[in-house]
């Protein structure tokens, strides 16, 4: 307090003296105001600035004519540029104009007044009155403007008035335009809801008595199980046949048996999905023969003592008889979550006879691997709740214990960049018949011009390549450079804590990490006896893989997909089809593809940003109020023209894109990401870049998850080729959890026993005290001595002293009696 008052008084005195000597006391009012203001005054002024003030909408010209305006104090430079707000294409990468709020719809600013309506800024906008200045004078740093700024004619102020009126009219027209667009969208959604209003409602209560007993041979072992088949897992499905599941339980569990160390209570729940190419996924039924020979994953799991639950899943090609699309994103993850909730609910209620729902393991390949990863990363995320409620899913948790993801086609909005980073040196691509996603008629044989043994629903591969054009090369280079920026933004670390980054040219520690994965794969193949010395992209010395040559790898394995690989400019890819809506078949899901689309001319974000800067600079430099108003009106007209382009017809909703990418959810609070992961990407896989699953694995590791990530030698885009290793891993993580649970249970039992022992000890001590008091009462009756005096004396002593005193009392009692 001393310092504050001392500084204020002496600074004030010095300022006044100095100013008087110069003939202008410009600083005095500022210091005087600071001295005069008390805490109470400041509080009152703060409240006054927050109170809404009633203001009339009055133009600058009218105020001037009435003598109320201060034309010299023009604040139009502070007015927001109306062309920079209200459009999705200029503010969000994937937002749509129909979702945007047009500038001016909130009536936050009255054009011409340059101040928000309903807020009193008088306390902060009053100019400092300086009586020592002569009329027309002004100096920099004060709020008294130069007289030259007021040199507008009456006609110019009338033009300002007219421009203000014009802009108010245009703002109202723009608001009406967006309201009409929103109304049209609402009417479409109502029509969709009406079309499915009478869809059939199903029970999601499991019936334990409705089963079929089956026996199969799993790699020479007889497996008997009960099959509860084709159960709808949502109350109000859009397509019941694509939203049902089957439950398979080993027969041994109904006879108190054990399999592989598991019981009915501890058996893990294995939930494979049959999704591929983002097409509808069928129920994975137990089969004795698979594409890799031997039992498939469902039967193999049953032979190892697992409860198997496999759901059918909606996919992108699903269309209802009424014409609406019903399987577009995010339908597949919504269905998977609904199936998980069905199992957890019915097991908790005792209807499903076996299975530990705290050990649910999801599995899939390709798009199914992406789906498994998505289920593992997004446990209990709130974003999916409205969709789950819409189909009548059970309430409860949908997190899982472990994930098995083979070659996941995931992180789609960044997959094009990763693909070009890895395959940009290729001169041709080998994708054929982009649209075909099912087996050819007549069985599994591929046409003569296609490569055989491609997975079901995967893009076909041609035997001869298609040359990449110079234009595609340029696009490839741009996407490659963009990948470095995306990768660096993730701040990924290796096991030693090194940041895995990339330079703009694509080189860096992350590239070295990717190459090391191929090297490790090759070395493991050598160590297991394979001969790979003739592999042209490897450098091998003394049976040790020294390094790999990435460009040589690309030439050898051949680039599969075109440019770009996923978000095709003509929307022909399966992923474009996945991001469609109920009334639009396909959409873009990256801003880059939208800006190069064959169907719409969308402005580039960088051009929009540059244009916005230029407009702001012109407004700042405008010499008069009239010129500023003219620029503002021109900007508004330009923006209204842009508003007519509805990019939501071509671009997927940003929230849906986010809901299809596990990367956004890893590490978020209130999201339970699975603790155990096993991810595989074949060394010959070109359906997506190895960078994509590697990024997923690294982010999981950096967030404390247990991740088993490898690049199996000799495999391309495939899955379920290593079932013994897969179930050895699931056995290990499941039994580790069982042992951990047993340890926790034992500790709880010990703690319980300790508490009981302590309680018993207290009870014994209390019984001793009560016994002692009873003996004292008996002694009092014999000796006629007051009990309260003896009790008072004894109860203030420790228990052992009480015992000694009792002994003495008992020894003295006969003597007093005699």
Phi, psi and omega in degrees: 000319179298315182296318182296310183292322180297314181296317184296311183295315184287322177295319179299313181298315181295321182293319182295316180298314182296320182291321179297322179295329180272349179090005180213116182265070184283331184272341186301314181299326180295311179294322180297322179294320181295323180288321187287331185285126173259172177301323180294318180296315179299317179299317180296319179294322178298317178296319184295327179286342180268345181281134178293135178252143179279116182236138178271142179282097186235132184284163180298319181296318180296318179297322180295317181294330180271001178079014183259339185278158173240082186304332183291332183265078181270123181252017186296339179296336181274351183288134181299145177285114186295341181280353182262001182233158172090001180239138180290322185292342180258357183232331182234144179293322183233013177286165182238152182299328181294338179269351186279154175259117184294146178295137178097345181291336179271358181052043182285334184224133174274118183297129181105333179265334178064019177226141178300140179288140173087005178235127181273111179255020186298323183293335183254352185248356179292129177290153178285123180275122182240106185288347181275351178271139176279159181300132178092350180270155176194149179230151178302143179097348176256169180264010176267112188284167174288147182295334184295335181289346182263010186278061173251142178278167178300322180296323179293321177292327175294323176295320177300317179300316181292321178296322176300314179298316180300317182290326176296320178295315180297321178296319177295321177296321180293320177298316179297322179299313181291326176295320178294320178296317178296323179295318178298317178297318180297321179295322177296317180294324177294320178296320178296314180298321180294323181296334181246015183296329185258020181294147188295143178257138185241158174275139177247030176264121182288135178256107184290349182263354182261086183214167174235133179271130182230153177229130180224166178255117180252094178055043178092355181251133179281128181235121177250134184209163175259134182247118174254102196249150172056060179256124179290130186258006176225142183294322184232069183288152174279333178212099189300323182293334179262004180228050176227165182220168174232144181242131180235125185232128178304137182297330183302330183288346177272357179238028180059029182271172176234147176225124176057030180084000180258150175243179178301331182276331187252357183297128176295157178254113181264123184236082177281149173243152183257024183285140174209136179065020184059023174273170177302136180261133179271161175297132177275097181275151177300131180222144181282337180234137177234178181295342179255007181085144180080184183298146175281179188297325182294314180290322178299320179296317179298320180293339178263009174090016180270148166275130184250129176231116182238122180262149164280148187228137175295149180224178191295335184271358186287127180224132180284160180296340177279000175099349181277143174283133184235005183238017181283164179303139007260035188304318187294320179286328176297317180294318180299317178296320179297321178295318178298317179295322178301313181295313183296318181296310185287332175288319179297324181276003175082013182274314174285123192289339186210163176115137177261106183285359170273000178229054176278130181240121180258150184210147177188169183232141178063238175297331175292327174292322175296321179294318177298317179297321180294318177296322180290327185275335193250026183308121176064020178294135186291337184301332185270349187302315180300323179290321178294320178295324182298324180266002178075038177290155177296149175280150178135195184276152174226019175284159182232169185268322184210156182230131170244108184242112174268130176034060186293128174271084189230182180051051193296323183288352176242359184291326178298316180296316180296322181295317180289326177301323185270323189246017185292342181280351181288147179256355181207161174231160190239016176289139182225136178054065185310325186280344185282126183227020180219169181297143175297154178301141177093010176121200187267000182290131179278155175303162186298331183268011181242154176284138182277172174064028171282145180298155178300133178073004176277153177303140180289150180246126180276156178279337177243144185272164175249127184295141177275127184283162176302323178296319178293326177298319179295317178297318179301318180296318179296315180294322178300315180294323179294331181296322180301318180295317179297312182301315182294330180293340182281338179054049181282148182233147174274185185294341179266000180090003179287137178283124182270095184242177179223144171279165179305332180279359176097356179267158179152185183296330179293320177298317178299323178295315179298316179297325180294331178292319176293320179298316180297322178297314180295319181296321178296323178296318178297316182295336179264009172099004179281149178258111183231021185295339181269006178292116189292339184263009179246145173250112185240131177226124178054046179062020175241131178280115184277312180197173176234155180251108186296313177301323178293323176301313181299318179295327185281309185278341177074137177286131181274309192261158181282195182242119351283167189280332188238303180270085184291142181297332178263012178057037183266352184281161176296328180290323173301318180293327179295325184269015173290184179232185183297339181237359179230126189294313186220152178214161171283158177226009172229147179294326181298313180293323178299319181290343178246016187297147176279352187248344183209145176262098181259138179293147176283141182300319182294326177291321179295318179295319180294319179296322179296320178296319180296319179296318180297321180293320178297318178297320182295324184269357181302128188285334185225166176299321182299314182295322179295317179295322178298316179296319181296320179293318179298319178296321180294317178297319178297319180293321179296329176291320178293328181300334183294337179276109182267094183289347179294344176285344185239342185241132179294153178295135185299327181290323178294318177301317179297320182291348179260007183235114181296337184301328184289339189259342182293123179093358179282146173289153179067014173237127183261092177283140182304141182279342186235132184223141172228116185237132179231139177219114185300148181296339180253012183283127177235010179289333168213162180286145177303335180303327185293304176294331178295318177298317178300313181297319181295317180295322177297314179298316180296342177255021170083014180270151177276117187234128173251100184241125180218164177242092184297133182288139173086355182256146174257224181278097189200171179206170179058028181269356183224052185301320176303317179291321179301310184281341169294321178292314181295322176301315184296310183291327179291318182285331172299317178296320179297317179295320178297319178295321179295319178296315179298319179295318179297319179295322178294322178294318178297317179297321179295317179296321179296318178296318179295320179296318179296321179294320179295321179297316179298321181293320179296317178298319179295321179296322178297317180297315180296322178295319179296316178298322179296320178294323178296320179297319179297318179297322180296320178296328182281321186261352183059026175271149182296130181291323186296327180290317180293316180298318180299321182287322186276326184287348177270002181250158176298164186298319182294327178289326176300319181296316178297319181293324178297319180298317179295319180298319181292327181286332182273340185301313180299323181298315179294328180292319179293000000 
